[in-house]
Amino acid sequence: MKKLLSLTALVLTLTLLSGCIPLPTPPETTQPETGETESPTQAPTTEPTEAPTEPDPLVLQLESMTLEEKVGQLFMVTPGTLGLPQIKAPMDAITQEQVTQMEAAIREIFETYPVGGIVQFAADLYSPEQITAYNALLQKAAKIPLFLGIDEEGGTVARLANHSGFDLPQYQSAGAVGASGNPKDALEMGQTIGAYLQEYGFNMDFAPVADVNTNPNNPVIGNRSFSSDCNMASQMAKAMAQGLEEKSIVPVFKHFPGHGDTAQDSHDEVAYSGKTLGQLQGCEFIPFSGLTENQCVMVGHIALPEVTGNMTPATLSPEIVTGLLRENLGFEGLIFTDSMVMEAITDNYSGAEASLLALTAGCQVILQPEDFPSAFTGVVEAVEAGTFPEEQLDTVVLQILRFKEAVIGYHP
């Protein structure tokens, strides 16, 4: 304000003086002899400056994360794997002090192993009140929201509906639902399952089964599949996924590249399909085509010797994960491995080896690796040694963070 007053006074003084002192007569200007007139000097033009862009909060989050925190986002394990304390009693028998102590213990474990997700099985369940409180506790203790998943396909694989502590709607099987030929039935199944998963604090379902039940000798899929007809299986699986999504549950389509035509159980050995690429594209791949970036796919331990020329499980095969799922089908969502404690993997690879091979193949989330501490450390050491580039790690982690932002409401 003082500067403004001084400037005003100066202008006023100069104005008064100009009225008392005669101004000098300006000299006459002469035109150039050529008769040309000089053009007035143009004021320099300045390029408009772009408004500064707001920093991407997810990129800032990534940059703030330690190597261990980034690697942790790649893994999804059971509570028992981490030794997390669990609630295995009626909630009215648990004191607030015990809950506080439990949260502190979980938080401390997450400091060492900051995993990206927790998957739960029947042994982790006790009652609706218990699992709701426990899932809330897990999320509260985690720095970054967790994927909280479960296998709830409807039928024989339904951890909650088949548990004696829960009174929930039950389905005979996906095959029985698919037999109606009406995708609305699968939609309603997805809505029903999604509603109680949402109520209990889950945000992910390892369903629908998108396999086509084309091999009558298949020992593991059978009526877990909606149909032996690829188009009907596709319609039903996608309808169930829609129902889950309407209840804010992330669907995970399984088991790419198709477990329905195998004669082996990947829990016990590497399963394989003898089909050519053209045959797979005409059947098994159809339920996995046209999926959205907000959906997930689980890759099975299934070899395609007629396509790749080897018996490498799909989970560890760049030709299958990146070449077929990403590039051929154009899938842009997250890619999960099937459980890595299955003998198809553990008979031939250590937990660390399998995890690194799966990541190199293009998988983004490793489900239940054998000897998780060793697998976790193995990936950390591979990044430190440069055998798994940190730039590649950052790309995967940023994809996971963006997915969590878009689908489960993560906002750093």
Coordinates of C-alpha atoms in Angstrom, one line a residue:
M1 CA 0.0 0.0 0.0
K2 CA 2.9 2.4 0.8
K3 CA 4.4 1.7 -2.6
L4 CA 1.1 2.5 -4.3
L5 CA 0.7 5.8 -2.4
S6 CA 4.3 6.8 -3.4
L7 CA 3.7 6.0 -7.0
T8 CA 0.4 8.0 -7.0
A9 CA 2.2 11.0 -5.5
L10 CA 4.9 10.8 -8.1
V11 CA 2.5 10.7 -11.0
L12 CA 0.6 13.7 -9.6
T13 CA 3.8 15.7 -9.1
L14 CA 4.9 15.0 -12.7
T15 CA 1.4 16.0 -14.0
L16 CA 1.6 19.4 -12.1
L17 CA 5.1 20.1 -13.3
S18 CA 4.2 19.5 -16.9
G19 CA 1.7 22.3 -16.7
C20 CA 4.4 24.8 -15.6
I21 CA 7.4 23.8 -17.8
P22 CA 7.1 24.2 -21.5
L23 CA 7.6 21.0 -23.3
P24 CA 10.4 20.9 -25.9
T25 CA 9.3 20.9 -29.6
P26 CA 9.9 17.5 -31.1
P27 CA 12.4 17.5 -34.0
E28 CA 11.0 17.3 -37.5
T29 CA 11.1 13.8 -39.0
T30 CA 12.4 13.3 -42.4
Q31 CA 11.2 10.7 -44.8
P32 CA 13.7 8.3 -46.4
E33 CA 14.8 9.5 -49.9
T34 CA 13.4 6.3 -51.4
G35 CA 9.9 7.5 -50.4
E36 CA 9.4 4.3 -48.4
T37 CA 7.9 4.6 -44.9
E38 CA 9.4 2.7 -42.0
S39 CA 7.0 0.2 -40.6
P40 CA 6.4 0.5 -36.9
T41 CA 8.3 -2.0 -34.7
Q42 CA 6.1 -5.0 -33.8
A43 CA 5.8 -5.9 -30.2
P44 CA 7.3 -9.3 -29.6
T45 CA 4.7 -12.1 -29.4
T46 CA 4.9 -14.7 -26.6
E47 CA 3.7 -18.2 -27.0
P48 CA 0.8 -19.0 -24.6
T49 CA 2.0 -21.1 -21.7
E50 CA 0.2 -24.3 -20.9
A51 CA -1.4 -24.6 -17.5
P52 CA 0.6 -26.8 -15.3
T53 CA -0.8 -30.3 -15.1
E54 CA -1.8 -31.8 -11.8
P55 CA 0.5 -34.6 -10.7
D56 CA -1.0 -38.1 -11.0
P57 CA -1.6 -39.2 -7.4
L58 CA -1.1 -42.8 -8.3
V59 CA 2.3 -42.1 -9.8
L60 CA 3.2 -40.1 -6.7
Q61 CA 2.0 -43.1 -4.6
L62 CA 4.2 -45.4 -6.6
E63 CA 7.2 -43.2 -6.3
S64 CA 6.8 -43.1 -2.5
M65 CA 6.6 -46.9 -2.1
T66 CA 9.6 -49.0 -1.0
L67 CA 10.7 -51.9 -3.1
E68 CA 9.1 -54.3 -0.6
E69 CA 5.8 -52.4 -0.7
K70 CA 5.8 -52.6 -4.5
V71 CA 6.6 -56.3 -4.6
G72 CA 3.9 -57.0 -2.0
Q73 CA 1.2 -55.7 -4.3
L74 CA 2.0 -58.7 -6.6
F75 CA 0.9 -61.3 -4.1
M76 CA -2.4 -62.6 -2.8
V77 CA -2.2 -65.1 0.1
T78 CA -4.2 -66.7 2.9
P79 CA -4.3 -65.4 6.4
G80 CA -2.5 -68.5 7.6
T81 CA 0.3 -68.0 5.1
L82 CA 1.2 -64.7 6.9
G83 CA 0.5 -66.0 10.4
L84 CA -2.2 -63.4 10.8
P85 CA -4.3 -63.6 14.0
Q86 CA -7.8 -64.6 13.2
I87 CA -11.2 -64.4 14.9
K88 CA -12.5 -67.9 15.5
A89 CA -15.2 -67.3 18.1
P90 CA -18.6 -65.5 18.5
M91 CA -18.0 -61.8 18.2
D92 CA -19.7 -61.1 21.5
A93 CA -16.9 -63.1 23.1
I94 CA -14.2 -60.8 21.7
T95 CA -13.4 -57.6 23.6
Q96 CA -12.5 -54.3 22.1
E97 CA -9.0 -54.6 23.6
Q98 CA -8.5 -58.0 21.8
V99 CA -9.6 -56.4 18.5
T100 CA -7.2 -53.5 19.0
Q101 CA -4.3 -56.0 19.8
M102 CA -5.3 -58.0 16.7
E103 CA -5.2 -55.0 14.5
A104 CA -1.8 -53.9 15.8
A105 CA -0.4 -57.5 15.2
I106 CA -1.9 -57.5 11.6
R107 CA -0.5 -54.1 10.9
E108 CA 3.0 -55.2 12.1
I109 CA 2.9 -58.3 9.8
F110 CA 1.8 -56.1 6.9
E111 CA 4.8 -53.9 7.5
T112 CA 7.0 -56.9 6.7
Y113 CA 4.9 -58.4 4.0
P114 CA 2.6 -55.7 2.5
V115 CA 0.6 -58.0 0.3
G116 CA -1.9 -56.8 -2.2
G117 CA -4.6 -59.2 -1.3
I118 CA -6.0 -61.9 1.0
V119 CA -7.9 -65.0 -0.2
Q120 CA -9.9 -67.0 2.3
F121 CA -11.1 -70.6 2.5
A122 CA -13.5 -72.5 4.6
A123 CA -11.0 -72.8 7.4
D124 CA -10.9 -69.0 7.7
L125 CA -14.7 -68.7 8.2
Y126 CA -16.7 -68.9 11.4
S127 CA -19.9 -66.8 11.0
P128 CA -21.3 -63.8 9.1
E129 CA -20.4 -61.5 12.0
Q130 CA -16.9 -62.9 12.3
I131 CA -15.9 -62.6 8.6
T132 CA -17.5 -59.1 8.3
A133 CA -15.5 -57.8 11.3
Y134 CA -12.3 -59.6 10.2
N135 CA -12.4 -58.2 6.6
A136 CA -12.9 -54.7 8.0
L137 CA -10.0 -55.3 10.3
L138 CA -7.7 -56.4 7.4
Q139 CA -8.6 -53.4 5.4
K140 CA -8.1 -51.0 8.3
A141 CA -4.6 -52.5 8.9
A142 CA -3.5 -52.2 5.3
K143 CA -1.8 -49.1 3.9
I144 CA -3.3 -49.8 0.4
P145 CA -6.8 -51.4 0.1
L146 CA -6.6 -55.1 -0.3
F147 CA -8.2 -57.4 -2.8
L148 CA -10.3 -59.6 -0.5
G149 CA -11.2 -62.7 -2.5
I150 CA -12.9 -66.1 -2.1
D151 CA -14.0 -68.9 -4.4
E152 CA -17.8 -68.6 -4.5
E153 CA -18.8 -70.2 -7.8
G154 CA -22.1 -71.6 -6.8
G155 CA -22.4 -75.4 -6.5
T156 CA -19.7 -77.6 -5.1
V157 CA -17.1 -74.8 -4.9
A158 CA -18.8 -72.2 -2.6
R159 CA -16.8 -71.6 0.5
L160 CA -19.5 -69.5 2.2
A161 CA -22.7 -71.1 1.0
N162 CA -21.4 -74.6 1.8
H163 CA -20.2 -73.6 5.3
S164 CA -22.3 -74.7 8.3
G165 CA -21.9 -71.3 10.0
F166 CA -23.7 -69.5 7.1
D167 CA -27.3 -69.7 6.1
L168 CA -27.1 -68.7 2.4
P169 CA -28.8 -69.6 -0.9
Q170 CA -27.2 -72.6 -2.5
Y171 CA -27.0 -73.6 -6.2
Q172 CA -26.8 -77.2 -7.4
S173 CA -24.1 -76.2 -9.9
A174 CA -23.2 -73.7 -12.6
G175 CA -24.1 -76.5 -15.1
A176 CA -27.6 -76.8 -13.7
V177 CA -28.0 -73.0 -14.0
G178 CA -26.7 -73.1 -17.5
A179 CA -29.0 -75.9 -18.5
S180 CA -31.9 -73.4 -18.5
G181 CA -30.4 -71.7 -21.5
N182 CA -31.4 -68.4 -20.0
P183 CA -28.5 -66.0 -19.1
K184 CA -30.9 -64.2 -16.8
D185 CA -30.6 -67.1 -14.4
A186 CA -26.8 -66.7 -14.3
L187 CA -27.2 -62.9 -13.8
E188 CA -29.5 -63.5 -10.8
M189 CA -27.0 -66.0 -9.4
G190 CA -24.2 -63.4 -9.7
Q191 CA -26.4 -60.8 -8.0
T192 CA -27.3 -63.2 -5.2
I193 CA -23.7 -64.2 -4.5
G194 CA -22.5 -60.7 -5.0
A195 CA -24.9 -59.3 -2.5
Y196 CA -23.7 -61.5 0.4
L197 CA -20.0 -61.1 -0.6
Q198 CA -20.4 -57.4 -0.5
E199 CA -22.2 -57.6 2.9
Y200 CA -19.3 -59.6 4.3
G201 CA -16.7 -57.1 3.1
F202 CA -15.3 -59.1 0.1
N203 CA -14.6 -57.3 -3.1
M204 CA -13.5 -60.1 -5.4
D205 CA -14.9 -63.5 -6.4
F206 CA -12.8 -66.2 -8.2
A207 CA -15.7 -66.8 -10.5
P208 CA -17.3 -67.3 -13.0
V209 CA -15.9 -70.5 -14.3
A210 CA -15.5 -69.7 -18.0
D211 CA -14.3 -73.2 -19.1
V212 CA -16.3 -75.0 -21.7
N213 CA -17.1 -78.6 -20.6
T214 CA -16.1 -80.4 -23.8
N215 CA -14.2 -83.3 -22.4
P216 CA -16.4 -85.9 -20.6
N217 CA -13.2 -87.3 -19.0
N218 CA -12.3 -84.0 -17.3
P219 CA -11.7 -84.8 -13.6
V220 CA -11.9 -81.2 -12.2
I221 CA -14.3 -79.0 -14.1
G222 CA -17.5 -81.0 -15.1
N223 CA -20.6 -79.2 -14.0
R224 CA -18.6 -76.3 -12.6
S225 CA -18.8 -75.1 -16.2
F226 CA -22.1 -73.6 -17.4
S227 CA -22.2 -75.6 -20.6
S228 CA -20.5 -77.8 -23.2
D229 CA -21.6 -75.3 -25.8
C230 CA -19.0 -72.5 -26.1
N231 CA -21.5 -69.7 -26.9
M232 CA -23.8 -70.7 -24.1
A233 CA -20.9 -71.0 -21.6
S234 CA -19.8 -67.5 -22.7
Q235 CA -23.2 -65.9 -22.3
M236 CA -23.7 -67.5 -18.9
A237 CA -20.3 -66.6 -17.5
K238 CA -20.6 -63.0 -18.6
A239 CA -24.1 -62.7 -17.2
M240 CA -22.9 -64.0 -13.8
A241 CA -20.0 -61.6 -13.9
Q242 CA -22.4 -58.7 -14.6
G243 CA -24.4 -59.7 -11.5
L244 CA -21.3 -59.7 -9.4
E245 CA -20.3 -56.3 -10.7
E246 CA -23.7 -54.9 -9.9
K247 CA -22.9 -55.6 -6.3
S248 CA -19.4 -54.1 -6.5
I249 CA -17.6 -57.5 -6.7
V250 CA -14.7 -58.0 -9.1
P251 CA -15.3 -61.1 -11.2
V252 CA -12.3 -63.3 -12.1
F253 CA -12.9 -65.4 -15.2
K254 CA -11.2 -68.8 -14.9
H255 CA -9.2 -70.9 -16.1
F256 CA -7.6 -69.5 -19.3
P257 CA -6.7 -71.0 -21.8
G258 CA -9.5 -73.4 -20.9
H259 CA -9.6 -76.3 -18.5
G260 CA -12.7 -77.9 -19.8
D261 CA -11.0 -80.0 -22.5
T262 CA -8.3 -81.4 -20.4
A263 CA -8.1 -84.9 -19.0
Q264 CA -5.8 -84.0 -16.1
D265 CA -6.3 -82.2 -12.8
S266 CA -3.8 -79.3 -12.4
H267 CA -4.0 -79.8 -8.6
D268 CA -2.0 -83.0 -9.3
E269 CA -0.1 -82.4 -12.5
V270 CA 0.3 -80.2 -15.5
A271 CA -3.0 -80.4 -17.5
Y272 CA -2.9 -80.0 -21.3
S273 CA -5.1 -79.5 -24.3
G274 CA -4.1 -81.0 -27.6
K275 CA -6.1 -78.5 -29.6
T276 CA -4.6 -76.2 -32.2
L277 CA -4.8 -72.5 -32.0
G278 CA -7.7 -72.4 -34.5
Q279 CA -9.6 -74.9 -32.5
L280 CA -9.1 -73.0 -29.3
Q281 CA -10.1 -69.7 -30.9
G282 CA -13.3 -71.4 -32.1
C283 CA -14.3 -72.7 -28.7
E284 CA -12.3 -72.3 -25.5
F285 CA -11.3 -68.7 -26.0
I286 CA -14.8 -67.5 -26.7
P287 CA -15.9 -67.0 -23.0
F288 CA -12.6 -65.0 -22.4
S289 CA -13.1 -62.7 -25.4
G290 CA -14.6 -59.2 -25.1
L291 CA -13.9 -58.8 -21.4
T292 CA -13.5 -55.3 -20.0
E293 CA -10.5 -53.6 -18.3
N294 CA -12.3 -53.8 -15.0
Q295 CA -12.5 -57.6 -15.0
C296 CA -9.8 -60.2 -14.2
V297 CA -8.7 -63.5 -15.7
M298 CA -7.2 -66.4 -13.8
V299 CA -4.6 -68.3 -15.9
G300 CA -4.5 -72.1 -15.2
H301 CA -1.6 -74.5 -15.1
I302 CA -2.6 -75.8 -18.6
A303 CA -0.1 -76.5 -21.4
L304 CA -0.9 -76.1 -25.1
P305 CA 1.8 -78.2 -26.8
E306 CA 0.1 -77.8 -30.3
V307 CA 0.4 -74.1 -29.9
T308 CA 3.7 -73.5 -28.1
G309 CA 5.5 -76.7 -28.9
N310 CA 6.2 -77.4 -25.2
M311 CA 4.6 -78.5 -21.9
T312 CA 5.1 -75.2 -20.0
P313 CA 2.0 -74.4 -17.9
A314 CA 0.1 -71.4 -19.2
T315 CA 0.8 -69.5 -16.0
L316 CA 4.6 -69.5 -16.8
S317 CA 4.3 -69.1 -20.6
P318 CA 4.8 -65.7 -22.3
E319 CA 3.4 -67.2 -25.5
I320 CA 0.1 -67.9 -23.8
V321 CA -0.3 -65.1 -21.2
T322 CA 1.1 -62.2 -23.3
G323 CA 0.8 -63.6 -26.8
L324 CA -2.7 -65.1 -26.6
L325 CA -4.5 -63.5 -23.7
R326 CA -3.1 -59.9 -24.0
E327 CA -2.3 -59.6 -27.7
N328 CA -4.6 -62.1 -29.5
L329 CA -7.7 -61.5 -27.3
G330 CA -6.8 -57.9 -26.4
F331 CA -7.5 -58.4 -22.7
E332 CA -6.7 -55.2 -20.7
G333 CA -7.7 -56.2 -17.1
L334 CA -5.6 -57.8 -14.4
I335 CA -4.2 -61.3 -14.9
F336 CA -4.0 -63.7 -11.9
T337 CA -2.3 -67.0 -11.6
D338 CA -4.2 -70.0 -10.4
S339 CA -3.0 -71.2 -6.9
M340 CA 0.7 -71.7 -7.1
V341 CA 0.7 -74.5 -4.5
M342 CA -0.8 -76.9 -6.9
E343 CA 1.5 -79.8 -7.8
A344 CA 1.5 -78.8 -11.5
I345 CA 3.8 -76.0 -10.2
T346 CA 5.4 -77.3 -7.0
D347 CA 6.6 -80.5 -8.6
N348 CA 8.9 -78.6 -10.9
Y349 CA 9.6 -75.1 -9.5
S350 CA 10.3 -73.4 -6.2
G351 CA 8.0 -70.7 -5.1
A352 CA 10.5 -68.0 -6.1
E353 CA 11.2 -69.5 -9.5
A354 CA 7.5 -69.9 -10.3
S355 CA 6.7 -66.4 -9.2
L356 CA 9.4 -64.8 -11.3
L357 CA 8.5 -67.0 -14.4
A358 CA 4.8 -66.0 -14.0
L359 CA 5.6 -62.3 -13.8
T360 CA 7.9 -62.6 -16.8
A361 CA 5.1 -64.4 -18.7
G362 CA 2.8 -61.4 -18.1
C363 CA 0.8 -62.4 -15.0
Q364 CA 0.4 -59.6 -12.5
V365 CA -0.9 -61.1 -9.3
I366 CA 0.6 -64.3 -7.9
L367 CA -2.0 -66.4 -6.0
Q368 CA -0.7 -68.5 -3.0
P369 CA 2.9 -69.1 -3.9
E370 CA 4.6 -72.1 -2.3
D371 CA 6.8 -70.8 0.6
F372 CA 5.6 -67.3 0.3
P373 CA 8.5 -65.6 2.3
S374 CA 11.0 -67.2 -0.1
A375 CA 8.9 -66.2 -3.1
F376 CA 8.6 -62.6 -1.8
T377 CA 12.3 -62.4 -1.1
G378 CA 13.2 -64.0 -4.4
V379 CA 11.3 -61.3 -6.4
V380 CA 12.9 -58.5 -4.2
E381 CA 16.3 -59.9 -4.9
A382 CA 15.7 -60.3 -8.6
V383 CA 14.7 -56.6 -8.8
E384 CA 17.8 -55.6 -6.9
A385 CA 20.0 -57.7 -9.2
G386 CA 18.3 -56.3 -12.3
T387 CA 17.2 -59.8 -13.5
F388 CA 13.6 -58.5 -13.1
P389 CA 13.7 -54.9 -14.2
E390 CA 12.3 -52.4 -11.7
E391 CA 10.8 -50.5 -14.6
Q392 CA 8.7 -53.6 -15.4
L393 CA 7.8 -53.9 -11.7
D394 CA 6.7 -50.3 -11.6
T395 CA 4.5 -50.8 -14.7
V396 CA 2.7 -53.8 -13.1
V397 CA 2.3 -52.1 -9.7
L398 CA 0.9 -49.0 -11.3
Q399 CA -1.6 -51.2 -13.3
I400 CA -2.7 -52.8 -10.0
L401 CA -3.1 -49.4 -8.3
R402 CA -5.1 -48.0 -11.2
F403 CA -7.3 -51.1 -11.1
K404 CA -7.9 -50.6 -7.4
E405 CA -8.7 -47.0 -7.9
A406 CA -11.2 -47.8 -10.7
V407 CA -12.9 -50.8 -9.2
I408 CA -12.6 -50.9 -5.4
G409 CA -12.4 -47.2 -4.8
Y410 CA -8.8 -46.6 -3.8
H411 CA -7.8 -43.0 -3.6
P412 CA -4.3 -42.2 -2.3

